[in-house]
CSV table of C-alpha atoms in Angstrom, one decimal:
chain,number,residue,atom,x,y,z
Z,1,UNK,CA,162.2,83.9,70.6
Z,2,UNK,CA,165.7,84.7,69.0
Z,3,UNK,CA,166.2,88.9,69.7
Z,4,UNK,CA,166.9,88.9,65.6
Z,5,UNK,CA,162.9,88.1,65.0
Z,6,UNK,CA,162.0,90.6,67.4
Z,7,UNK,CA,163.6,93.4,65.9
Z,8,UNK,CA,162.0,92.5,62.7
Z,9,UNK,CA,158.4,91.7,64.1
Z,10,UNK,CA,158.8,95.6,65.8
Z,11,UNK,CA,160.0,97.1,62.7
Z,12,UNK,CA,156.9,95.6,61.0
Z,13,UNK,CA,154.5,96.6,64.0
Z,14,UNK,CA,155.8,100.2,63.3
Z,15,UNK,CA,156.1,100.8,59.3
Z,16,UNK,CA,152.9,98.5,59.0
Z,17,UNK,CA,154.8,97.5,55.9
Z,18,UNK,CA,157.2,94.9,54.8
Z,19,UNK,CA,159.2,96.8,52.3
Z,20,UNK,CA,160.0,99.7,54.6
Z,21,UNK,CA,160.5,97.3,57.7
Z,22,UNK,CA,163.1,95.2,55.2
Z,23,UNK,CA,165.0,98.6,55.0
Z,24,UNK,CA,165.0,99.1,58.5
Z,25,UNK,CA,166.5,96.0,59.7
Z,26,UNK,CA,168.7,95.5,56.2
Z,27,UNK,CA,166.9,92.3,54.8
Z,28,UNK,CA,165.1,91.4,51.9
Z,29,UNK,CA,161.5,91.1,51.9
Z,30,UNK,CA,160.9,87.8,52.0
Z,31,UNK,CA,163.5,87.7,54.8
Z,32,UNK,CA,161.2,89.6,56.7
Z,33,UNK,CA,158.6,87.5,56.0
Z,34,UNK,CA,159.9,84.4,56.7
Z,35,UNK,CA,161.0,85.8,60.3
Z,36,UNK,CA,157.5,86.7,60.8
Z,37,UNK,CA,156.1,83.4,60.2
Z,38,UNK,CA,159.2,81.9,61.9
Z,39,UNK,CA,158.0,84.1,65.2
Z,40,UNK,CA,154.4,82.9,64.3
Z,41,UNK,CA,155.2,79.5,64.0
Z,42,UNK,CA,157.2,79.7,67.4
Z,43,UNK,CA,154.1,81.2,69.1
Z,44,UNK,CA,151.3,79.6,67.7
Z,45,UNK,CA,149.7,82.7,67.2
Z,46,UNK,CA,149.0,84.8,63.9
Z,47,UNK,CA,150.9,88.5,65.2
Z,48,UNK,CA,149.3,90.6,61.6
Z,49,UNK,CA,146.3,91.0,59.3
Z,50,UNK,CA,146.4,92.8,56.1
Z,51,UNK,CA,143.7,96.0,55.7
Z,52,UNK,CA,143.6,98.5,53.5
Z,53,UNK,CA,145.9,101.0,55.3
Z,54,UNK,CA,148.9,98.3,55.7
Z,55,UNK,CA,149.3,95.3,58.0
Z,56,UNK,CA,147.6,95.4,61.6
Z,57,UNK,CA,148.7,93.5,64.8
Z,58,UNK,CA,146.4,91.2,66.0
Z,59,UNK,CA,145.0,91.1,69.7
Z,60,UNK,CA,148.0,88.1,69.4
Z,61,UNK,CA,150.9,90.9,68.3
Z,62,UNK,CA,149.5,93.5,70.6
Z,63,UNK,CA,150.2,91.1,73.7
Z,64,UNK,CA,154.2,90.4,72.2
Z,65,UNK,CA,154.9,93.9,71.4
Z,66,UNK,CA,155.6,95.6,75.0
Z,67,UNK,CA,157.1,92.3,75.7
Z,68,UNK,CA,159.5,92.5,72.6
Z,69,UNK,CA,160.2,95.9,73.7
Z,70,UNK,CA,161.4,94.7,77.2
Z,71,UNK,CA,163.5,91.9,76.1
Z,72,UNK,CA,165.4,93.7,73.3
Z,73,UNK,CA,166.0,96.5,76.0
Z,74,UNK,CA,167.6,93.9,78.5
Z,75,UNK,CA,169.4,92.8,75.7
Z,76,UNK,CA,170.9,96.2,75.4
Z,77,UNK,CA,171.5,96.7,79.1
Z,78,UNK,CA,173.4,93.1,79.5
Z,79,UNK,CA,176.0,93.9,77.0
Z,80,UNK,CA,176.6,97.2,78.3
Z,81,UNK,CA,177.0,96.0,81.7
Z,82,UNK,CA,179.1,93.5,80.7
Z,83,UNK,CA,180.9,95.7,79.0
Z,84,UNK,CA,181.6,97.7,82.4
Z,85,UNK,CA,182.4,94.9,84.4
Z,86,UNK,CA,185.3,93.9,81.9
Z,87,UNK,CA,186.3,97.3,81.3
Z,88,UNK,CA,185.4,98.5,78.2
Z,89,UNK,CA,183.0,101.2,79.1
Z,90,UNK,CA,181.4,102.4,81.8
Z,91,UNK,CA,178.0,103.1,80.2
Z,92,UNK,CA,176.0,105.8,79.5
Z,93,UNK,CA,172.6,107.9,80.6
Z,94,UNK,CA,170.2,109.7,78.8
Z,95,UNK,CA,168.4,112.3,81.0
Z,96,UNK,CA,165.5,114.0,79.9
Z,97,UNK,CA,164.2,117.4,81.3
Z,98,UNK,CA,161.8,120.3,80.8
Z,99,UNK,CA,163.7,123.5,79.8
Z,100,UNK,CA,163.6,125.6,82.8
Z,101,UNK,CA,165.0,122.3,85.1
Z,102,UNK,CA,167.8,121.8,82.7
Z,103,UNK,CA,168.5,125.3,82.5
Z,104,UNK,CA,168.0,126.1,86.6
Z,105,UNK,CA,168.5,122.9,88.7
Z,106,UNK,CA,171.0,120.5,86.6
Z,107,UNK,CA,174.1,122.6,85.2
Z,108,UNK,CA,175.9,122.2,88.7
Z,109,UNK,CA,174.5,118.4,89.1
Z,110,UNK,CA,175.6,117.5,85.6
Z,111,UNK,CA,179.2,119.3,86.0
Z,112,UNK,CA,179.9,117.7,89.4
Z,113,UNK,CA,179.1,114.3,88.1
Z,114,UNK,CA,180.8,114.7,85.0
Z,115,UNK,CA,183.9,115.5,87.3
Z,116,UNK,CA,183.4,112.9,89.9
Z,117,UNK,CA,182.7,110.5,87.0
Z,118,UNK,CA,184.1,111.2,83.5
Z,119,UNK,CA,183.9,107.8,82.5
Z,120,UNK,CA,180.2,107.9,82.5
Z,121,UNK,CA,178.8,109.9,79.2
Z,122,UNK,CA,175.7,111.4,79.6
Z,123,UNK,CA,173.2,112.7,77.0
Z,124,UNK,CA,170.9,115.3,77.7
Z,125,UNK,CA,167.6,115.7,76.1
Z,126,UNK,CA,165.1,119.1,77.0
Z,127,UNK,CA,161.7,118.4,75.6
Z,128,UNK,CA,157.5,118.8,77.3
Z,129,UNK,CA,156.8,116.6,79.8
Z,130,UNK,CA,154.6,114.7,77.2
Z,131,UNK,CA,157.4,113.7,75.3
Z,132,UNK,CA,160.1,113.2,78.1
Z,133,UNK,CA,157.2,109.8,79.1
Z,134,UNK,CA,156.6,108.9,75.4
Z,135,UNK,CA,161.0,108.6,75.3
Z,136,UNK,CA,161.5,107.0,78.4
Z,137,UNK,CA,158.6,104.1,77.2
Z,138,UNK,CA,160.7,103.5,74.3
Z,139,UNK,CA,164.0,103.6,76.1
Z,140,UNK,CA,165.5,106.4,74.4
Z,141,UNK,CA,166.3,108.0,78.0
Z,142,UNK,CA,166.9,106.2,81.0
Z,143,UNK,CA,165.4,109.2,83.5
Z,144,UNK,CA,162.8,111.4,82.9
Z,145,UNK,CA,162.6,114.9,85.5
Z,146,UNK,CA,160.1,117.1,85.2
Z,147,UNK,CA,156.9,118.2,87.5
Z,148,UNK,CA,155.0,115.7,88.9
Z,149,UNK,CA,151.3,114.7,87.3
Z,150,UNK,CA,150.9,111.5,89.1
Z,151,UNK,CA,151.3,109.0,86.8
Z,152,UNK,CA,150.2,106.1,87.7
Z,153,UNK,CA,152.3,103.5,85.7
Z,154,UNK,CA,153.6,100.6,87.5
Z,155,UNK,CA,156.6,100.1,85.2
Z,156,UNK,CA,158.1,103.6,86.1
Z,157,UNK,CA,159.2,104.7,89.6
Z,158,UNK,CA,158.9,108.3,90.8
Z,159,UNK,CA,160.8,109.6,93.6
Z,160,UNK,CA,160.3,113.3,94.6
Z,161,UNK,CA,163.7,115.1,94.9
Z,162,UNK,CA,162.2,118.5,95.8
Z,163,UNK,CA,159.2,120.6,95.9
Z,164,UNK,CA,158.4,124.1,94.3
Z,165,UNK,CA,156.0,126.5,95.8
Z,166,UNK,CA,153.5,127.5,93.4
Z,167,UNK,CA,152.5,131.2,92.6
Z,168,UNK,CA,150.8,134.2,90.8
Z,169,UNK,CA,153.3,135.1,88.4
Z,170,UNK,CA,152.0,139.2,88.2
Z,171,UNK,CA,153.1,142.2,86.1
Z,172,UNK,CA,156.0,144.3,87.5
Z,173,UNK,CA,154.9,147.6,90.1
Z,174,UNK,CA,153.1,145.3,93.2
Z,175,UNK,CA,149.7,145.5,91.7
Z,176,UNK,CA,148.4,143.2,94.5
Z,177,UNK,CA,150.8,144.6,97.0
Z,178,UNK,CA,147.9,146.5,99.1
Z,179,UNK,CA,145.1,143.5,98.7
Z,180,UNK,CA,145.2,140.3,97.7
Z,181,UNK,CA,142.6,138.9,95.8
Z,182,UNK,CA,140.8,136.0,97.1
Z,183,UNK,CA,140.4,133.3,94.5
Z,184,UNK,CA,136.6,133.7,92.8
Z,185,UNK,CA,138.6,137.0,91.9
Z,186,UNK,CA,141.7,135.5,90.9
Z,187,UNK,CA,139.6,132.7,88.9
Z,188,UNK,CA,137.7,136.3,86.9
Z,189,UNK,CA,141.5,137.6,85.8
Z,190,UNK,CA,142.9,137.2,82.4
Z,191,UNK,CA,144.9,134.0,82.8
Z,192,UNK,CA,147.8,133.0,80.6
Z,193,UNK,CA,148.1,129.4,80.3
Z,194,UNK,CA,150.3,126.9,78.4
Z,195,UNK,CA,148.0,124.2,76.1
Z,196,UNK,CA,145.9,121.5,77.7
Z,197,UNK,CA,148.5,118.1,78.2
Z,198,UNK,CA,151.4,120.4,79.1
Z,199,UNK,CA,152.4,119.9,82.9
Z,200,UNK,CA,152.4,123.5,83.5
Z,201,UNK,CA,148.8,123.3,82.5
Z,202,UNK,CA,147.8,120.3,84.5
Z,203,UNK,CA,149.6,122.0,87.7
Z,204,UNK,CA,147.5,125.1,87.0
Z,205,UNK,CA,144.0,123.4,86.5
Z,206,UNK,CA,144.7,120.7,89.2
Z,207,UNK,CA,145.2,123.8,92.0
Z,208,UNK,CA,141.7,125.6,90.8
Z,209,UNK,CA,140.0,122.3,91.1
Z,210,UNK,CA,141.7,121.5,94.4
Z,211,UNK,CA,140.0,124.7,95.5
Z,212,UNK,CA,136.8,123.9,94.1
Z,213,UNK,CA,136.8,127.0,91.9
Z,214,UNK,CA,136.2,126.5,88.1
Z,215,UNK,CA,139.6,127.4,86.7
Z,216,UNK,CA,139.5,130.3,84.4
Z,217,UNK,CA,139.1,130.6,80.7
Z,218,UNK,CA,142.5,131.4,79.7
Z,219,UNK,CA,143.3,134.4,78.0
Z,220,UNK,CA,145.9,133.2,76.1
Z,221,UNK,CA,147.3,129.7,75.4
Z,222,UNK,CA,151.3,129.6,74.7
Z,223,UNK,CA,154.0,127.0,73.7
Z,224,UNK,CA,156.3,127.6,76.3
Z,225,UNK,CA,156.5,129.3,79.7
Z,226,UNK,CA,159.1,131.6,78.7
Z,227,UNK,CA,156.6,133.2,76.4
Z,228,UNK,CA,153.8,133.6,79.5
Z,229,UNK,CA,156.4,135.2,81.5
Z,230,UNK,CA,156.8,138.2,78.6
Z,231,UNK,CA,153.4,138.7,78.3
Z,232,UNK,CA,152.6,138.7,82.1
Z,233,UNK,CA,155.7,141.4,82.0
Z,234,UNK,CA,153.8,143.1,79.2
Z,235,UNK,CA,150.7,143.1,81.0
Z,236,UNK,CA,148.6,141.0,79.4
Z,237,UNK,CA,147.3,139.0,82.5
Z,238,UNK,CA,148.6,136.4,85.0
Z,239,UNK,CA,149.6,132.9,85.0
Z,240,UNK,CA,149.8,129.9,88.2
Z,241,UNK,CA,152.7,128.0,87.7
Z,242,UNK,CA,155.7,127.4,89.7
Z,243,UNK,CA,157.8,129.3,90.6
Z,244,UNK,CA,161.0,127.9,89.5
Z,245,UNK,CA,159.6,128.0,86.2
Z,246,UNK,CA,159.9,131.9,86.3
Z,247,UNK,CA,162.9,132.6,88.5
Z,248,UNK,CA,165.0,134.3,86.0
Z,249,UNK,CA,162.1,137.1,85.0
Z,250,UNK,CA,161.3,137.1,89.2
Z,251,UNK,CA,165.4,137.5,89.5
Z,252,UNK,CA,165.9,140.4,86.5
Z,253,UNK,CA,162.0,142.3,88.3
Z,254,UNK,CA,160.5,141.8,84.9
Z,255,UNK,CA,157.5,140.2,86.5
Z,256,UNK,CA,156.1,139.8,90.2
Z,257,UNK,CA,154.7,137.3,92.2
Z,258,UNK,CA,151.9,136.5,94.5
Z,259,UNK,CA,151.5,133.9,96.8
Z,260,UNK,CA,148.7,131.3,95.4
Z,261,UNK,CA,146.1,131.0,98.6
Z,262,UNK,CA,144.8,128.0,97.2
Z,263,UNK,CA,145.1,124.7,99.6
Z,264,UNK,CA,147.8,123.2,97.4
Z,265,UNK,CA,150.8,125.6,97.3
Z,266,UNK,CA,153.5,123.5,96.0
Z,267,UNK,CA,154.3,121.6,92.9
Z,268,UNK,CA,156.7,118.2,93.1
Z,269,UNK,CA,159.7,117.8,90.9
Z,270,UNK,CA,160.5,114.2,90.2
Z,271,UNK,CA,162.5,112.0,88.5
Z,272,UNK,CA,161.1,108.8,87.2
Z,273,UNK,CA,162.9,105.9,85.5
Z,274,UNK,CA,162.1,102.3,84.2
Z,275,UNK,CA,161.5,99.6,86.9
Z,276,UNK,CA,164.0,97.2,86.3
Z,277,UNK,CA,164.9,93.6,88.0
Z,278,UNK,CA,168.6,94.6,87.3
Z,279,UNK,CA,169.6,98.3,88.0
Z,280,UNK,CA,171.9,99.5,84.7
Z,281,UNK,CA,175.4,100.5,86.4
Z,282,UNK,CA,175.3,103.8,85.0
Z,283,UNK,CA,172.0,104.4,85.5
Z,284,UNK,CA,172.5,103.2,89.0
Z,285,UNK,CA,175.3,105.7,89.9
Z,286,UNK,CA,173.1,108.8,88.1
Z,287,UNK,CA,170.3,107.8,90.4
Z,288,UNK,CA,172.4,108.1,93.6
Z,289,UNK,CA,174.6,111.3,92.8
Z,290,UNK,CA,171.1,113.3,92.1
Z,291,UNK,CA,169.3,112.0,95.0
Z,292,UNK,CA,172.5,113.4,97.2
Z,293,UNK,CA,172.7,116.5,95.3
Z,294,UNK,CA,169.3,117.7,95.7
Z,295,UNK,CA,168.3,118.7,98.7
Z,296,UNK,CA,165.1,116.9,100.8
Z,297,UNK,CA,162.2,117.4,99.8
Z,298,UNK,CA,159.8,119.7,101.9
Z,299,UNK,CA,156.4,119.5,102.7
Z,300,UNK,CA,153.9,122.9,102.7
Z,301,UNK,CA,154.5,123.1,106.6
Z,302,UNK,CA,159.0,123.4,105.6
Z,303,UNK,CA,159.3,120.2,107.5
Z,304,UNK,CA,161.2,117.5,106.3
Z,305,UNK,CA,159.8,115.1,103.9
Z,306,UNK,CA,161.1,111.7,103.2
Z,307,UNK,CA,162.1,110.9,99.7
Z,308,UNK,CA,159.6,108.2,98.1
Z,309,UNK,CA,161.9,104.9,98.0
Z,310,UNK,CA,164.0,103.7,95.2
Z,311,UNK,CA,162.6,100.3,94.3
Z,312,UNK,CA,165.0,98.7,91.7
């Protein structure tokens, strides 16, 4: 399977159309579909059927796609390795983070390794967590670091690199300072949530249910957690998440905090990349450089954790 049909056969798997796949990969039509029934030929297999919308992979082109995928990304990652060992470049990363872990935990990371290794470029990308795993499947980053959700793909590894302590983010003045609520009341509160599918949200509903308390209607669903932290500041309820996620309004006293006395009091931040036979060089470096910079990760009890291992 020459690389050249597979780029076509993916263009066509994603436009669903041979005109706008020929102006994708710069071909005539009926270039395109000659390299699909060149490809089909090759396998044995038909890989589309028309229908009304456009052109649908069979059970036959469902199979080759991921595998397409792979093998054009190898592709990729051979030249550019090849390209470092003779000394052309020495590669690039494309991180991808939530916005409060590129804003809090990576400016001193990414400015030591930029020092240490200025011929190494590195791109940054700040999206949801959702997206972050939807651009490290299609290999537009090469590590993905955001909370931890258990994902269960074998494809990816996740290695912990620290742990956050979860809490009641609470309106300035020590509302709770006297009592503290126990959780049925906590769980009656107006609670400010991100939407369902963020990893704030999962965090949030995963501690209730790890309690065996319902978790609360919320209040008010926002976009982004620097939004909840304003309106817990404004006093429009209270939010679980944490807490690393609200340090700068905990840091300026716009908002308090109260320990969550649930059974799960901390959240894992993680970095997860493709599983690879062969370990890009760049990638490879990143990898090590973060795993030194932050510090072990802790478990609930503050003793030492070891890291989950780095399978290539």
């Amino acid at each position: 399977m020459h690389p050249r049909l597979l780029r076509t056969f993916l263009a066509v798997a994603r436009h669903r159309n041979i005109t706008r796949a020929a102006e994708e990969v710069h071909l005539a039509q009926s270039s395109v579909s000659d390299q699909i029934q060149s490809l089909e030929s090759e396998l044995g297999a038909e890989l589309f059927t028309r229908s009304k919308p456009g052109l649908e992979l069979t059970q036959a082109g469902q199979t080759l796609s991921p595998y397409a995928e792979e093998i054009l990304m190898l592709e990729d990652e051979a030249r550019a390795a090849v390209a470092t060992t003779v000394g052309h470049r020495a590669g690039s990363v494309g991180i991808g983070a939530l916005e409060t872990i590129a804003a809090i935990k990576l400016p001193t990371l990414l400015s030591g390794f930029r020092t240490d290794r200025p011929d190494i470029d590195i791109r940054l990308t700040v999206a949801g967590s959702g997206d972050l795993l939807r651009k490290l499947d299609s290999g537009e980053i090469d590590v993905a670091i955001c909370f931890d959700q258990g994902w269960p793909d074998e494809r990816f590894v996740r290695r912990t690199i620290a742990t956050e302590p979860l809490i009641v983010a609470t309106p300035p003045g020590g509302a709770f300072a006297s009592r503290k609520p126990d959780l049925a009341e906590l769980a009656s509160m107006n609670f400010i949530t991100t939407e369902v599918g963020c990893v704030y949200r999962g965090l949030s509903d995963k501690a209730f249910a790890e309690a065996h308390v319902d978790a609360p209607k919320p209040a008010a669903e926002v976009g982004s957690i620097g939004t909840i932290a304003r309106l817990v500041a404004a006093g429009a309820g209270i939010s679980l998440v944490p807490r690393l996620a609200v340090a700068d309004a905990l840091d300026r006293g716009e908002i308090g905090e109260m320990t969550w006395p649930g059974p799960t009091r901390t959240a894992s931040l993680v970095m997860i990349w493709r599983r690879r036979r062969v370990q890009p060089p760049a990638l490879r470096v990143w990898l090590a450089a973060a795993s030194d910079h932050f510090a072990p990760a802790r478990s609930v009890d503050g003793r030492p954790r070891r890291a989950t291992p780095s399978p290539s």
